[in-house]
Amino acid sequence: MKTVVSVQEISELEIKPAAEVARWRELVTQELAARWKVHSLPATAGCPCCATQAVMPAFVRDGFEYGECTACGTLYALRRPSDAEVARWYRESPPARFWRETLLTTAAAARHEQLILPRAQWVLDTIAEHAPLATSLLDVSVHGVALLEELALAQRLKQIVAAGWTADLETRSAASGTSIEIGAGKNGARFDVAMAHDIFDRTSDLRALVQSLHGSLHTGGLLFFTLPLGSGFEIQTLWDRSRTVVPPDKLNLASGKGLLKLFSAPDWELLEFSTPGYFDAEIVYLALRESPAAWPRSVRTLLQDSTPDSRARFAELLQASRLTSFARLVARRSN
């Protein structure tokens, strides 16, 4: 299993204008209070990754109580809305419309250069190495159409199906390469490749989604996915003060141990498990500057008087140890 180090992978929030992100966060808080009474939402059926029932209290964010799995360390909201309700959030809610219509537009050029193009190259290179005869791709990602348009330009795949919650709202124009179908594909159809970027953290039933993706792939098919990691340095250090944890985007914050359990034999083989997030050390460093007395001495020793170069070296160490708060994985269906 491959682990890639020194890839400067970024999350959506890290390329968005700060003022617009602050406005989006305000809208999220307002909409959560108006839309859901969290205490009346269904309880989670065990850990999203390993199904363990035992859980320790972690923290509360915007009314959502999070717990930590005692077996694998995955963080997750103990009560959450259904996938249908979350899908309506991403299609209809004011913060989702603001993200789609303002944030994605404002940062479109940076997003394309720093996120879409590197991710497309990763997908194409991995397909060339592990599935050179692949011709079909299913995508269930959130805000995934821009990546599909880039993959279509390569004209490597004959069929691309966009089945994400908002795919029909985000298609801007037909790509000059392979056409993109909007929908879930034909009933019972199987694909050579599937992508699930930024969906594992916000689905109501992660294990059910993984099982569904397994059933959507041919044996030997590849699954690409990216997600935030609850076991990453930034989240583990900042914990309840981490700005990464924003429901309903972050209902599930899988741990590295939990993902290894979820994608284990006999159903899956992990081909790559990398945590190429680059800004964990920088985010914690900035939090230290805001309130230096609030953190353990070990964290202050590591970062309080650090230089940009030393933080970059620390980021590479975290990547090599799979300890940043952003992960990318490639799994192959084994049977």
Tab-separated table of C-alpha atoms in Angstrom:
chain	number	residue	atom	x	y	z
A	1	MET	CA	0.000	0.000	0.000
A	2	LYS	CA	1.440	3.315	-1.106
A	3	THR	CA	1.758	6.454	1.039
A	4	VAL	CA	2.577	9.669	-0.823
A	5	VAL	CA	4.521	12.414	0.985
A	6	SER	CA	4.993	16.080	0.046
A	7	VAL	CA	1.876	16.459	-2.055
A	8	GLN	CA	0.444	19.865	-1.198
A	9	GLU	CA	-3.191	18.744	-1.228
A	10	ILE	CA	-5.595	21.381	0.046
A	11	SER	CA	-9.158	21.399	1.255
A	12	GLU	CA	-11.911	23.552	-0.186
A	13	LEU	CA	-11.852	25.944	2.776
A	14	GLU	CA	-8.147	26.679	2.369
A	15	ILE	CA	-8.643	28.332	-1.023
A	16	LYS	CA	-11.775	30.321	-0.208
A	17	PRO	CA	-11.717	34.077	0.621
A	18	ALA	CA	-11.751	34.544	4.388
A	19	ALA	CA	-14.632	37.036	4.474
A	20	GLU	CA	-16.876	34.813	2.357
A	21	VAL	CA	-15.992	31.758	4.466
A	22	ALA	CA	-16.913	33.691	7.624
A	23	ARG	CA	-20.269	34.603	6.074
A	24	TRP	CA	-20.845	30.972	5.090
A	25	ARG	CA	-20.148	29.841	8.658
A	26	GLU	CA	-22.701	32.360	9.949
A	27	LEU	CA	-25.297	31.044	7.520
A	28	VAL	CA	-24.554	27.456	8.571
A	29	THR	CA	-25.072	28.259	12.260
A	30	GLN	CA	-28.330	30.091	11.536
A	31	GLU	CA	-29.698	27.359	9.286
A	32	LEU	CA	-28.782	24.516	11.648
A	33	ALA	CA	-30.689	26.207	14.470
A	34	ALA	CA	-33.732	26.724	12.252
A	35	ARG	CA	-33.770	23.407	10.372
A	36	TRP	CA	-33.140	20.612	12.884
A	37	LYS	CA	-33.852	19.899	16.536
A	38	VAL	CA	-30.738	17.785	17.013
A	39	HIS	CA	-31.989	15.976	20.138
A	40	SER	CA	-34.886	14.530	18.112
A	41	LEU	CA	-32.762	13.266	15.187
A	42	PRO	CA	-32.107	9.498	14.882
A	43	ALA	CA	-29.224	8.094	16.916
A	44	THR	CA	-26.214	6.725	15.043
A	45	ALA	CA	-26.040	2.934	14.850
A	46	GLY	CA	-22.508	2.534	16.192
A	47	CYS	CA	-19.204	3.727	14.813
A	48	PRO	CA	-19.424	4.683	11.114
A	49	CYS	CA	-16.182	2.812	10.395
A	50	CYS	CA	-16.017	-0.275	12.618
A	51	ALA	CA	-19.610	-0.526	13.979
A	52	THR	CA	-18.420	-0.601	17.611
A	53	GLN	CA	-21.204	0.558	19.926
A	54	ALA	CA	-18.998	1.804	22.786
A	55	VAL	CA	-18.309	5.534	22.504
A	56	MET	CA	-16.807	8.267	24.688
A	57	PRO	CA	-18.150	11.843	24.742
A	58	ALA	CA	-15.979	14.184	22.663
A	59	PHE	CA	-17.457	17.683	22.179
A	60	VAL	CA	-20.514	19.595	20.974
A	61	ARG	CA	-20.535	21.670	17.792
A	62	ASP	CA	-23.557	23.731	16.712
A	63	GLY	CA	-25.838	21.562	18.813
A	64	PHE	CA	-24.447	18.282	17.449
A	65	GLU	CA	-22.907	16.055	20.121
A	66	TYR	CA	-19.844	14.163	18.890
A	67	GLY	CA	-18.463	10.951	20.302
A	68	GLU	CA	-15.182	9.100	19.900
A	69	CYS	CA	-15.210	5.371	19.111
A	70	THR	CA	-13.415	3.452	21.850
A	71	ALA	CA	-12.132	0.860	19.351
A	72	CYS	CA	-10.805	2.869	16.386
A	73	GLY	CA	-10.902	6.523	17.478
A	74	THR	CA	-13.319	7.720	14.788
A	75	LEU	CA	-15.187	10.921	15.722
A	76	TYR	CA	-18.832	11.136	14.737
A	77	ALA	CA	-22.090	12.942	15.424
A	78	LEU	CA	-24.196	10.784	17.733
A	79	ARG	CA	-27.414	12.007	16.116
A	80	ARG	CA	-27.740	13.062	12.512
A	81	PRO	CA	-30.275	13.689	9.728
A	82	SER	CA	-30.956	11.137	7.002
A	83	ASP	CA	-29.194	11.242	3.640
A	84	ALA	CA	-32.389	12.586	2.063
A	85	GLU	CA	-32.422	15.482	4.539
A	86	VAL	CA	-28.718	16.180	4.060
A	87	ALA	CA	-29.185	16.099	0.278
A	88	ARG	CA	-31.957	18.700	0.623
A	89	TRP	CA	-29.551	20.799	2.699
A	90	TYR	CA	-26.991	20.804	-0.125
A	91	ARG	CA	-29.608	21.558	-2.738
A	92	GLU	CA	-31.818	24.103	-0.990
A	93	SER	CA	-30.357	25.650	2.180
A	94	PRO	CA	-29.065	29.255	2.200
A	95	PRO	CA	-25.492	28.261	3.212
A	96	ALA	CA	-25.359	25.607	0.472
A	97	ARG	CA	-26.604	28.055	-2.154
A	98	PHE	CA	-24.068	30.625	-0.928
A	99	TRP	CA	-21.283	28.037	-1.218
A	100	ARG	CA	-22.352	26.934	-4.685
A	101	GLU	CA	-23.224	30.329	-6.158
A	102	THR	CA	-20.681	32.574	-4.405
A	103	LEU	CA	-17.756	30.641	-2.924
A	104	LEU	CA	-17.284	28.203	-5.808
A	105	THR	CA	-17.519	31.090	-8.277
A	106	THR	CA	-15.275	33.505	-6.379
A	107	ALA	CA	-12.469	30.986	-5.978
A	108	ALA	CA	-13.017	29.145	-9.276
A	109	ALA	CA	-9.574	29.855	-10.773
A	110	ALA	CA	-7.660	28.904	-7.613
A	111	ARG	CA	-9.843	25.840	-7.113
A	112	HIS	CA	-9.199	24.663	-10.660
A	113	GLU	CA	-5.423	25.127	-10.466
A	114	GLN	CA	-4.758	23.987	-6.908
A	115	LEU	CA	-7.396	21.296	-6.387
A	116	ILE	CA	-9.058	20.094	-9.601
A	117	LEU	CA	-6.020	19.719	-11.872
A	118	PRO	CA	-3.812	17.857	-9.333
A	119	ARG	CA	-6.693	15.592	-8.350
A	120	ALA	CA	-7.501	14.818	-11.995
A	121	GLN	CA	-3.868	13.915	-12.644
A	122	TRP	CA	-3.833	11.639	-9.589
A	123	VAL	CA	-6.954	9.827	-10.811
A	124	LEU	CA	-5.709	9.478	-14.404
A	125	ASP	CA	-2.230	8.299	-13.360
A	126	THR	CA	-3.663	5.721	-10.958
A	127	ILE	CA	-6.096	4.401	-13.561
A	128	ALA	CA	-3.228	4.086	-16.038
A	129	GLU	CA	-1.218	2.094	-13.496
A	130	HIS	CA	-3.881	-0.164	-11.974
A	131	ALA	CA	-6.836	-0.249	-14.410
A	132	PRO	CA	-5.552	0.660	-17.894
A	133	LEU	CA	-8.599	-0.924	-19.596
A	134	ALA	CA	-11.129	1.067	-17.532
A	135	THR	CA	-13.816	2.770	-19.629
A	136	SER	CA	-16.577	3.769	-17.158
A	137	LEU	CA	-16.707	5.967	-14.054
A	138	LEU	CA	-19.401	6.677	-11.439
A	139	ASP	CA	-19.065	9.782	-9.256
A	140	VAL	CA	-21.055	10.385	-6.045
A	141	SER	CA	-18.921	13.289	-4.804
A	142	VAL	CA	-20.231	16.569	-3.426
A	143	HIS	CA	-19.405	19.460	-5.791
A	144	GLY	CA	-17.697	16.971	-8.100
A	145	VAL	CA	-18.706	18.085	-11.594
A	146	ALA	CA	-15.674	20.337	-12.185
A	147	LEU	CA	-13.379	17.345	-11.680
A	148	LEU	CA	-15.509	15.210	-13.993
A	149	GLU	CA	-15.271	17.869	-16.697
A	150	GLU	CA	-11.475	17.781	-16.427
A	151	LEU	CA	-11.440	13.971	-16.629
A	152	ALA	CA	-13.762	14.098	-19.641
A	153	LEU	CA	-11.294	16.334	-21.492
A	154	ALA	CA	-8.700	13.561	-21.290
A	155	GLN	CA	-11.033	11.351	-23.376
A	156	ARG	CA	-9.734	8.239	-21.605
A	157	LEU	CA	-13.130	7.123	-20.287
A	158	LYS	CA	-16.085	6.380	-22.545
A	159	GLN	CA	-18.783	6.730	-19.875
A	160	ILE	CA	-18.895	9.187	-16.969
A	161	VAL	CA	-21.968	9.300	-14.708
A	162	ALA	CA	-22.412	12.103	-12.148
A	163	ALA	CA	-24.674	10.920	-9.318
A	164	GLY	CA	-23.760	13.389	-6.553
A	165	TRP	CA	-26.456	15.240	-4.627
A	166	THR	CA	-25.997	18.494	-6.552
A	167	ALA	CA	-24.537	17.301	-9.860
A	168	ASP	CA	-27.477	18.555	-11.897
A	169	LEU	CA	-27.126	22.008	-10.318
A	170	GLU	CA	-23.423	22.327	-11.116
A	171	THR	CA	-23.113	21.219	-14.758
A	172	ARG	CA	-22.157	24.345	-16.668
A	173	SER	CA	-21.526	23.125	-20.196
A	174	ALA	CA	-20.769	19.958	-22.107
A	175	ALA	CA	-17.100	19.042	-22.015
A	176	SER	CA	-15.305	18.766	-25.335
A	177	GLY	CA	-14.293	15.189	-24.511
A	178	THR	CA	-16.450	12.416	-23.086
A	179	SER	CA	-20.032	13.484	-22.282
A	180	ILE	CA	-21.179	13.452	-18.648
A	181	GLU	CA	-24.460	11.739	-17.789
A	182	ILE	CA	-26.438	13.135	-14.861
A	183	GLY	CA	-28.153	10.500	-12.720
A	184	ALA	CA	-27.471	7.224	-10.992
A	185	GLY	CA	-26.804	5.173	-14.117
A	186	LYS	CA	-28.896	2.212	-15.177
A	187	ASN	CA	-30.330	0.052	-12.405
A	188	GLY	CA	-27.744	-2.538	-11.382
A	189	ALA	CA	-25.047	-1.053	-13.605
A	190	ARG	CA	-21.423	-1.630	-12.622
A	191	PHE	CA	-18.436	0.584	-13.337
A	192	ASP	CA	-14.679	0.260	-13.643
A	193	VAL	CA	-13.988	3.312	-11.469
A	194	ALA	CA	-15.913	5.189	-8.777
A	195	MET	CA	-15.155	8.474	-7.007
A	196	ALA	CA	-16.515	9.636	-3.651
A	197	HIS	CA	-14.758	12.897	-2.796
A	198	ASP	CA	-16.019	14.859	0.221
A	199	ILE	CA	-19.038	12.608	0.815
A	200	PHE	CA	-17.818	10.105	3.423
A	201	ASP	CA	-17.776	12.797	6.116
A	202	ARG	CA	-21.371	13.900	5.506
A	203	THR	CA	-23.354	10.763	4.747
A	204	SER	CA	-25.778	9.506	7.396
A	205	ASP	CA	-24.614	5.875	7.009
A	206	LEU	CA	-20.995	5.528	5.952
A	207	ARG	CA	-20.917	1.729	6.014
A	208	ALA	CA	-24.013	1.554	3.803
A	209	LEU	CA	-22.447	3.996	1.321
A	210	VAL	CA	-19.245	1.930	1.138
A	211	GLN	CA	-21.296	-1.227	0.612
A	212	SER	CA	-23.252	0.490	-2.170
A	213	LEU	CA	-20.052	1.617	-3.893
A	214	HIS	CA	-18.672	-1.912	-3.622
A	215	GLY	CA	-21.765	-3.169	-5.415
A	216	SER	CA	-21.410	-0.486	-8.109
A	217	LEU	CA	-17.906	-1.627	-9.092
A	218	HIS	CA	-16.757	-4.553	-11.198
A	219	THR	CA	-14.392	-6.914	-9.393
A	220	GLY	CA	-11.003	-5.214	-9.647
A	221	GLY	CA	-12.650	-1.787	-9.961
A	222	LEU	CA	-11.051	1.255	-8.324
A	223	LEU	CA	-12.583	3.599	-5.747
A	224	PHE	CA	-11.033	7.055	-5.237
A	225	PHE	CA	-12.051	9.104	-2.216
A	226	THR	CA	-10.904	12.041	-0.111
A	227	LEU	CA	-12.074	12.985	3.367
A	228	PRO	CA	-11.053	14.783	6.581
A	229	LEU	CA	-9.454	12.616	9.260
A	230	GLY	CA	-10.447	12.823	12.890
A	231	SER	CA	-7.095	11.250	13.797
A	232	GLY	CA	-5.177	14.090	12.129
A	233	PHE	CA	-2.888	16.444	14.048
A	234	GLU	CA	-4.999	19.574	13.615
A	235	ILE	CA	-8.261	18.038	14.829
A	236	GLN	CA	-6.601	16.057	17.617
A	237	THR	CA	-4.810	19.184	18.854
A	238	LEU	CA	-7.552	21.804	18.513
A	239	TRP	CA	-10.402	19.357	19.255
A	240	ASP	CA	-13.612	21.280	20.058
A	241	ARG	CA	-11.980	24.515	18.848
A	242	SER	CA	-11.136	23.119	15.414
A	243	ARG	CA	-12.784	25.156	12.681
A	244	THR	CA	-12.731	22.059	10.494
A	245	VAL	CA	-15.681	20.539	12.319
A	246	VAL	CA	-18.764	22.100	10.712
A	247	PRO	CA	-21.934	19.976	10.597
A	248	PRO	CA	-23.538	18.693	8.469
A	249	ASP	CA	-20.309	18.661	6.400
A	250	LYS	CA	-18.488	16.765	9.132
A	251	LEU	CA	-20.853	14.181	10.594
A	252	ASN	CA	-18.156	11.493	10.297
A	253	LEU	CA	-14.486	12.181	11.020
A	254	ALA	CA	-12.930	8.797	10.355
A	255	SER	CA	-9.648	7.761	11.950
A	256	GLY	CA	-6.840	6.118	10.027
A	257	LYS	CA	-7.409	2.944	12.041
A	258	GLY	CA	-11.120	3.038	11.244
A	259	LEU	CA	-10.513	3.377	7.493
A	260	LEU	CA	-8.137	0.414	7.523
A	261	LYS	CA	-10.925	-1.599	9.167
A	262	LEU	CA	-13.594	-0.349	6.759
A	263	PHE	CA	-11.531	-1.156	3.659
A	264	SER	CA	-10.138	-4.525	4.666
A	265	ALA	CA	-10.079	-7.980	3.064
A	266	PRO	CA	-11.899	-9.855	1.700
A	267	ASP	CA	-13.939	-7.053	0.081
A	268	TRP	CA	-11.248	-4.438	-0.485
A	269	GLU	CA	-7.537	-3.955	-1.072
A	270	LEU	CA	-6.097	-0.521	-0.302
A	271	LEU	CA	-3.678	0.585	-3.020
A	272	GLU	CA	-2.966	4.023	-1.563
A	273	PHE	CA	-3.568	5.633	1.809
A	274	SER	CA	-1.972	9.060	1.988
A	275	THR	CA	-2.617	12.075	4.189
A	276	PRO	CA	-1.261	14.838	1.955
A	277	GLY	CA	-2.789	17.711	3.892
A	278	TYR	CA	-0.217	20.465	4.154
A	279	PHE	CA	-1.638	23.001	6.612
A	280	ASP	CA	-2.123	21.146	9.915
A	281	ALA	CA	1.011	22.625	11.456
A	282	GLU	CA	0.221	26.106	10.118
A	283	ILE	CA	-3.356	26.033	11.453
A	284	VAL	CA	-2.214	24.927	14.912
A	285	TYR	CA	0.594	27.519	14.867
A	286	LEU	CA	-1.935	30.291	14.190
A	287	ALA	CA	-4.161	29.015	17.005
A	288	LEU	CA	-1.153	29.134	19.346
A	289	ARG	CA	-0.532	32.748	18.408
A	290	GLU	CA	-4.142	33.649	19.243
A	291	SER	CA	-4.084	32.079	22.726
A	292	PRO	CA	-0.650	30.680	23.645
A	293	ALA	CA	-1.589	29.603	27.176
A	294	ALA	CA	-4.459	27.366	26.047
A	295	TRP	CA	-2.432	24.454	24.706
A	296	PRO	CA	-0.264	21.631	26.142
A	297	ARG	CA	3.408	22.415	26.668
A	298	SER	CA	4.405	19.761	24.120
A	299	VAL	CA	2.439	21.514	21.360
A	300	ARG	CA	3.838	24.906	22.335
A	301	THR	CA	7.373	23.481	22.268
A	302	LEU	CA	6.838	22.065	18.787
A	303	LEU	CA	5.292	25.083	17.137
A	304	GLN	CA	5.177	28.279	19.171
A	305	ASP	CA	8.605	29.553	18.049
A	306	SER	CA	8.701	27.625	14.778
A	307	THR	CA	9.725	29.022	11.397
A	308	PRO	CA	7.910	28.456	8.078
A	309	ASP	CA	10.655	26.008	7.070
A	310	SER	CA	10.383	23.988	10.271
A	311	ARG	CA	6.597	23.871	9.954
A	312	ALA	CA	6.976	22.602	6.385
A	313	ARG	CA	9.322	19.835	7.602
A	314	PHE	CA	6.880	18.981	10.382
A	315	ALA	CA	4.082	18.789	7.799
A	316	GLU	CA	6.112	16.248	5.828
A	317	LEU	CA	6.631	14.184	8.989
A	318	LEU	CA	2.884	14.200	9.599
A	319	GLN	CA	2.264	13.126	6.011
A	320	ALA	CA	4.723	10.247	6.273
A	321	SER	CA	2.987	9.087	9.468
A	322	ARG	CA	-0.543	9.495	7.989
A	323	LEU	CA	-1.292	12.096	10.639
A	324	THR	CA	-2.561	15.133	8.780
A	325	SER	CA	-6.274	15.909	8.898
A	326	PHE	CA	-6.931	15.268	5.204
A	327	ALA	CA	-6.699	11.897	3.496
A	328	ARG	CA	-6.825	10.535	-0.038
A	329	LEU	CA	-7.257	6.829	-0.695
A	330	VAL	CA	-7.545	4.365	-3.543
A	331	ALA	CA	-9.248	1.040	-2.870
A	332	ARG	CA	-9.697	-1.875	-5.241
A	333	ARG	CA	-12.729	-4.171	-5.052
A	334	SER	CA	-11.320	-7.634	-4.353
A	335	ASN	CA	-14.440	-9.736	-4.840
